[in-house]
Tab-separated table of C-alpha atoms in Angstrom:
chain	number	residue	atom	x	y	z
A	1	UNK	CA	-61.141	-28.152	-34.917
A	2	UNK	CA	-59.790	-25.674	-37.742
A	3	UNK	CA	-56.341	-26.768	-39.087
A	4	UNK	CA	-54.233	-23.901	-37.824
A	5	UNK	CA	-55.652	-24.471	-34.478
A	6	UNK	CA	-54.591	-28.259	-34.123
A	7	UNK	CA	-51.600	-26.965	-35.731
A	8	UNK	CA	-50.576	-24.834	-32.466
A	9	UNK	CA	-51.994	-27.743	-30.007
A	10	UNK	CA	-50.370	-30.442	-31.304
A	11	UNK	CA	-46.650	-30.007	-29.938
A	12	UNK	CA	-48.534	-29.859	-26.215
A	13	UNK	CA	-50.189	-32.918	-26.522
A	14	UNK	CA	-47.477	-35.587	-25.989
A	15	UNK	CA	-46.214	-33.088	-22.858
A	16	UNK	CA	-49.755	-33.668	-21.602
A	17	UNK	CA	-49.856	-37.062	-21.861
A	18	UNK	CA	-46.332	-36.902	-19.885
A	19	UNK	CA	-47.498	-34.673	-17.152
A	20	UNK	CA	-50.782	-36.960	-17.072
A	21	UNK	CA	-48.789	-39.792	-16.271
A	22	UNK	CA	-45.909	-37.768	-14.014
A	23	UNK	CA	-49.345	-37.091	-11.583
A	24	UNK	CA	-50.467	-40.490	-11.480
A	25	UNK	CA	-46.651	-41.858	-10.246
A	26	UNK	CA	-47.642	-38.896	-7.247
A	27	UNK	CA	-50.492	-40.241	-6.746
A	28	UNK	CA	-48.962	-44.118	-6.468
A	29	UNK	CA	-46.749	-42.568	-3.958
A	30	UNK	CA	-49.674	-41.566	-1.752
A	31	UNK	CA	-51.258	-44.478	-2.394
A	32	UNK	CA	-47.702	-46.546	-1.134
A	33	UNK	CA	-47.603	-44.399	1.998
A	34	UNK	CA	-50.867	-44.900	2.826
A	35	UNK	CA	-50.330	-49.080	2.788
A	36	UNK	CA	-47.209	-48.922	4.488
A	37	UNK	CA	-48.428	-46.125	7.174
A	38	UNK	CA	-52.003	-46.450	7.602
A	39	UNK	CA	-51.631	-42.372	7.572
A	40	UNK	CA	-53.345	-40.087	5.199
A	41	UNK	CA	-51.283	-37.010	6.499
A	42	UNK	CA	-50.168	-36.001	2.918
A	43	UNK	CA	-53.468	-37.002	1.035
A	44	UNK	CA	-54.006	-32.957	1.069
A	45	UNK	CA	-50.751	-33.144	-1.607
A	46	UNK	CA	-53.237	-33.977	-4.246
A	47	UNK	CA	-55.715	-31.285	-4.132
A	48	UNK	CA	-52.912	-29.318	-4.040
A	49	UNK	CA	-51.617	-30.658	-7.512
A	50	UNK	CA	-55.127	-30.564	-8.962
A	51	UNK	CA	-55.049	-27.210	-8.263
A	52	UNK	CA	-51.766	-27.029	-10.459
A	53	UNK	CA	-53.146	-28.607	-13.448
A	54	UNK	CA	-56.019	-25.935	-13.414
A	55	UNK	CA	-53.870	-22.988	-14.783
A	56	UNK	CA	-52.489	-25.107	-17.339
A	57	UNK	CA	-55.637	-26.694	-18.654
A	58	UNK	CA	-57.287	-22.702	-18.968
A	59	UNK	CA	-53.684	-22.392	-21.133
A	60	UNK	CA	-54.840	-24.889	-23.396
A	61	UNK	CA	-57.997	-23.491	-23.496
A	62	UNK	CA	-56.843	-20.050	-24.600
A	63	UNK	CA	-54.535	-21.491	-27.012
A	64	UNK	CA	-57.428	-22.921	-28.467
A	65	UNK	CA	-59.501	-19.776	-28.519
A	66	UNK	CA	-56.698	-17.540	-29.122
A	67	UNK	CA	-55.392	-19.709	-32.419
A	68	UNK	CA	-57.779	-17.881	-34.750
A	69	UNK	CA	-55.873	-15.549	-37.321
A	70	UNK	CA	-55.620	-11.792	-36.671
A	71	UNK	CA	-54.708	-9.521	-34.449
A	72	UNK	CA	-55.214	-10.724	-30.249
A	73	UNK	CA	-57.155	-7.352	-28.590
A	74	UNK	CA	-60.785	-7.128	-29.734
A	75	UNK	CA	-61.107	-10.782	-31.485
A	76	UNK	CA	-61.244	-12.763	-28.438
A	77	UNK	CA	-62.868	-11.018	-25.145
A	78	UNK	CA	-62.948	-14.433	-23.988
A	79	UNK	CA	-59.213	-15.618	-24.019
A	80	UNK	CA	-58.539	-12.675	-22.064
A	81	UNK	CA	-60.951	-13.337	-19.440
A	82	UNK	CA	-59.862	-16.805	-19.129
A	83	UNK	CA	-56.394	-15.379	-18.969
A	84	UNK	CA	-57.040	-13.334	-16.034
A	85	UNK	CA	-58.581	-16.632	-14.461
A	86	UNK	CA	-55.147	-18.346	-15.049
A	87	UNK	CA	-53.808	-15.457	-13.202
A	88	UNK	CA	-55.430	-16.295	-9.960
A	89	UNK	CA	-55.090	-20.031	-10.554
A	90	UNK	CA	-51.329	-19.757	-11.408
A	91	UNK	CA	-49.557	-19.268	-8.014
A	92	UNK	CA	-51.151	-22.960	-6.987
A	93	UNK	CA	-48.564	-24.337	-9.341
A	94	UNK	CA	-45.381	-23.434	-7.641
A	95	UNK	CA	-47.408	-22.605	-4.258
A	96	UNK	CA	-47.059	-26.876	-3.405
A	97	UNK	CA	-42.903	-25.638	-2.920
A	98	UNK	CA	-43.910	-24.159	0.401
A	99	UNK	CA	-45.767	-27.776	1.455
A	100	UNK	CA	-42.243	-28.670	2.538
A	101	UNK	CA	-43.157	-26.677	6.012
A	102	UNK	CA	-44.894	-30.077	6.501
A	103	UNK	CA	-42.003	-32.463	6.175
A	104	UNK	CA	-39.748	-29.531	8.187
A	105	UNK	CA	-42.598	-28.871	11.408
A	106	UNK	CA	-44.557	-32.438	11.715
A	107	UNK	CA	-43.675	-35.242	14.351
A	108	UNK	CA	-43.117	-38.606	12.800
A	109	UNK	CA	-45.987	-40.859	14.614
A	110	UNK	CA	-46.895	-44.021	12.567
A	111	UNK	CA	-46.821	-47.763	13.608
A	112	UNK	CA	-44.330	-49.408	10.765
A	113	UNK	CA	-46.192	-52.271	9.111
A	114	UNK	CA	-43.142	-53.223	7.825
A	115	UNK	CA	-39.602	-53.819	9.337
A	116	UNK	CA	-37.394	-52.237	6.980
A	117	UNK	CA	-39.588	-49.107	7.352
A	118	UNK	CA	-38.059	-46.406	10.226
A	119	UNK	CA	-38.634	-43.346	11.265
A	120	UNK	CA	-35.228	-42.246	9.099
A	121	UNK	CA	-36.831	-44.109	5.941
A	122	UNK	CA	-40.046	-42.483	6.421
A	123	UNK	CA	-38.561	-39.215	6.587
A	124	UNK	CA	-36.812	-39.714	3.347
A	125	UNK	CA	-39.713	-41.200	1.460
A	126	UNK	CA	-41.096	-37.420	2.590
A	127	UNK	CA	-39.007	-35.560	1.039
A	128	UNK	CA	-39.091	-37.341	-1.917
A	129	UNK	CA	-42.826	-37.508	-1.906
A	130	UNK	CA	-42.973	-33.602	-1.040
A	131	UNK	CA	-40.164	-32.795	-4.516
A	132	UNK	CA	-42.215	-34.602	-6.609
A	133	UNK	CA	-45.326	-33.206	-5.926
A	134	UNK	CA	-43.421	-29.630	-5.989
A	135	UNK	CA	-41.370	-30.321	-9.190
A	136	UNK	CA	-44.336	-31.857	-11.315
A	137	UNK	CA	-46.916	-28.976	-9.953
A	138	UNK	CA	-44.550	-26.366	-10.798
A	139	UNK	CA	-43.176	-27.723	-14.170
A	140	UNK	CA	-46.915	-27.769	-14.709
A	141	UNK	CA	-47.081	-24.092	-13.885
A	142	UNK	CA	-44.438	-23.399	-15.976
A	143	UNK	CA	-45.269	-24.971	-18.970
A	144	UNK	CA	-48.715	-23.198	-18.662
A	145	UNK	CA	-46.926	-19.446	-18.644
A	146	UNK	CA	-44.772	-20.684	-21.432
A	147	UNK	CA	-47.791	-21.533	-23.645
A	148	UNK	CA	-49.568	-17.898	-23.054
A	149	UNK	CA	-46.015	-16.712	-23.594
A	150	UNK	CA	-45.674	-18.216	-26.517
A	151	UNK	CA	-49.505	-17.514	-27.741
A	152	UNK	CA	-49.261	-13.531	-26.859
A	153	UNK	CA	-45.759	-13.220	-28.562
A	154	UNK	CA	-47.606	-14.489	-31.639
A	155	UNK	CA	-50.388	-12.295	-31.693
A	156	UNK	CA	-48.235	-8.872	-30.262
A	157	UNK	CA	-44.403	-9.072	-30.252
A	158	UNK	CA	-42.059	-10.259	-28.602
A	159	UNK	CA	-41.621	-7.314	-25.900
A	160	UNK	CA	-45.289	-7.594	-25.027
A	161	UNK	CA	-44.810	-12.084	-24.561
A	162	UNK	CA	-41.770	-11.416	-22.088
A	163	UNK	CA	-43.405	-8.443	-20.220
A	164	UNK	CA	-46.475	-10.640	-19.359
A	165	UNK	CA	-44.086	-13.366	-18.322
A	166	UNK	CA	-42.531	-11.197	-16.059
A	167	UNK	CA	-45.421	-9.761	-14.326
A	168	UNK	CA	-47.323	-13.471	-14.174
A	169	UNK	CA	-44.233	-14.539	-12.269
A	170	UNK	CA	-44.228	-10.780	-9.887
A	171	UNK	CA	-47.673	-12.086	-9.177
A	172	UNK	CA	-47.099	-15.648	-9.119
A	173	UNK	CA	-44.479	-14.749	-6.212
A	174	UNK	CA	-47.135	-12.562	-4.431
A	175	UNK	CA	-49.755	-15.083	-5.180
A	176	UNK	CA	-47.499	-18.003	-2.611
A	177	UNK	CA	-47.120	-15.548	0.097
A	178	UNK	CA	-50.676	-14.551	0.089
A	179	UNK	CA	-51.699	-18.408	-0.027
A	180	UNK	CA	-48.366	-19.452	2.265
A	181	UNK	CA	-48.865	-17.003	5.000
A	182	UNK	CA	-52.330	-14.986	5.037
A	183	UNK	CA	-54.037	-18.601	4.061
A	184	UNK	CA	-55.930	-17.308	1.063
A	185	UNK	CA	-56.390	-19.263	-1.841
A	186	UNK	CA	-57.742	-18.975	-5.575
A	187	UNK	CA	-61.211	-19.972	-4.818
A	188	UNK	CA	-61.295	-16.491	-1.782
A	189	UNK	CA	-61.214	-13.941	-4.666
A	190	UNK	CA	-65.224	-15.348	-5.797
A	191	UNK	CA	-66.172	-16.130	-2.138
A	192	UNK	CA	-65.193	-12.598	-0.589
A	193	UNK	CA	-63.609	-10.542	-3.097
A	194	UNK	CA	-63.563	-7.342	-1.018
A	195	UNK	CA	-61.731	-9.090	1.658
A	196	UNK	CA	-59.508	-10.742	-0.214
A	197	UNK	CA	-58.459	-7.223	-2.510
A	198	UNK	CA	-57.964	-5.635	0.873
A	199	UNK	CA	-55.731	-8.291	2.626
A	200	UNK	CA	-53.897	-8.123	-1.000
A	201	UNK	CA	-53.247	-4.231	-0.635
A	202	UNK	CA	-52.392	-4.010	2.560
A	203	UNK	CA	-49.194	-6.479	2.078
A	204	UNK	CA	-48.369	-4.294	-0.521
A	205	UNK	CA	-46.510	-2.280	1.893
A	206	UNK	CA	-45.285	-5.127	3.741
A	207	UNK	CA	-41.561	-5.096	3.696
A	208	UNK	CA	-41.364	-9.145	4.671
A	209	UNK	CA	-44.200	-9.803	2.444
A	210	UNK	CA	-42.402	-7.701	-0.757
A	211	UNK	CA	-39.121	-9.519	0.060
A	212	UNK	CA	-40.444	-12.816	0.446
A	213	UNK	CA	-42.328	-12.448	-2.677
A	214	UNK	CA	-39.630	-11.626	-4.344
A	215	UNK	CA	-37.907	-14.361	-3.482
A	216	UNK	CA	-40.690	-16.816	-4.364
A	217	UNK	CA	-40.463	-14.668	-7.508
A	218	UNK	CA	-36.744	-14.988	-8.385
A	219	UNK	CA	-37.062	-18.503	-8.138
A	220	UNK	CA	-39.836	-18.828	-10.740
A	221	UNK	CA	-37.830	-16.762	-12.940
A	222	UNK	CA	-34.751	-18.449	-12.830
A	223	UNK	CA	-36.822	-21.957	-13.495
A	224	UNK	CA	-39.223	-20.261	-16.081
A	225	UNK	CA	-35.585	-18.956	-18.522
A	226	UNK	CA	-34.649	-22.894	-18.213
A	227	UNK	CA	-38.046	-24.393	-19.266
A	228	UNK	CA	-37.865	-21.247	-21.705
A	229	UNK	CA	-34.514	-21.617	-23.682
A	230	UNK	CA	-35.219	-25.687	-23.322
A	231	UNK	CA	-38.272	-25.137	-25.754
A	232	UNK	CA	-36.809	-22.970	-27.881
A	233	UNK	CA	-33.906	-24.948	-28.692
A	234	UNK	CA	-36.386	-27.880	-29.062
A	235	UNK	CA	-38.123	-25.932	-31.151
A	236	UNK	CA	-35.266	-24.534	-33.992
A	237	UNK	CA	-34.221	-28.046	-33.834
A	238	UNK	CA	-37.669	-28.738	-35.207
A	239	UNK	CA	-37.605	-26.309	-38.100
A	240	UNK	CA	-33.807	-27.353	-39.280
């Protein structure tokens, strides 16, 4: 790996490594529930966070394609068709939010194996199962748009970096209530693209869809300008 290239990885290897072993405390969690419940109900959590850590590892991989020197458009056909990949993968990141519906809709049915463990404990352990999954998945997601932020406002300007942010996060937004509420996912787009474009379109002109969206959307913003300005100051503290 060139010098200049290692050069732009390096600061997102250590965040890796952190978000490496953020998954594997999720995955202990399961693994707890599991022993104390005898339940697998929120085994499904995982693929979900898999899913997360796709859109984020095709980041690295453009960063990695993308670090050569020179202008972005023409040098690397590649990077941009892995970037419109990330687009599609991207709203699995924040899309584990709306797993909640789980926690909020499903009976609590289990046999305790162990006294201390209710129904009201259960429920608890739940929700703090369900935010962790949510928060790590969509730091994940995050992190992933800040890199391609951070990769296209190197190669264009700055204008060009914060309008792709904002439309990755219109889509993102989009991308949950298509996944949330038609039950599309990523993988539909390869499987049956024409029917997957057309229930797209059509909830283009759906005023609950737009609004919900929007919502979905305002969310990621308002998280994205935190993760955003948190980096940055990291960063000029770095170069003092």
């Amino acid at each position: 790996m060139k010098r200049h290239q290692l050069g732009l990885l390096r600061p997102w290897i250590p965040l890796t490594v952190a978000l490496c072993v953020a998954s594997f405390g999720c995955l202990a969690m399961i693994v707890l529930r599991v022993v104390v419940t005898g339940s697998i109900r929120y085994s499904f959590l995982l693929w979900n966070l898999f899913l997360a850590w796709i859109p984020y590892l095709l980041a690295l991989v453009i960063l990695r394609i993308g670090a050569e020197p020179g202008p972005w458009i023409g040098i690397r056909p590649l990077a941009v068709l892995l970037g419109l990949a990330w687009l599609f993968f991207y709203p699995n990141a924040p899309y584990i939010l709306t797993d909640f519906i789980h926690v909020i809709r499903g009976p609590l049915r289990f046999e305790p194996r162990l006294p201390l463990v209710t129904a009201n404990a259960l429920l608890w352990y739940d929700i703090i199962l369900n935010s962790s999954f949510a928060f790590i998945g969509h730091i994940i997601g995050l992190i992933s748009l800040l890199i391609l932020h951070r990769l296209i406002q190197l190669k264009l300007n700055r204008r060009w970096g914060w309008g792709f942010a904002v439309a990755a996060i219109g889509l993102g937004g989009y991308g949950i209530y298509i996944g949330r509420f038609e039950r599309l996912n990523s993988w539909d787009i390869v499987r049956d693209p024409l029917g997957t474009v057309r229930v797209a379109f059509a909830n283009l002109f759906n005023q609950r869809a737009v609004l919900i969206s929007l919502c979905f959307a305002l969310f990621i913003f308002l998280s994205y300008i935190a993760v955003y300005w948190l980096y940055e100051t990291a960063r000029r503290g770095r170069e003092t």
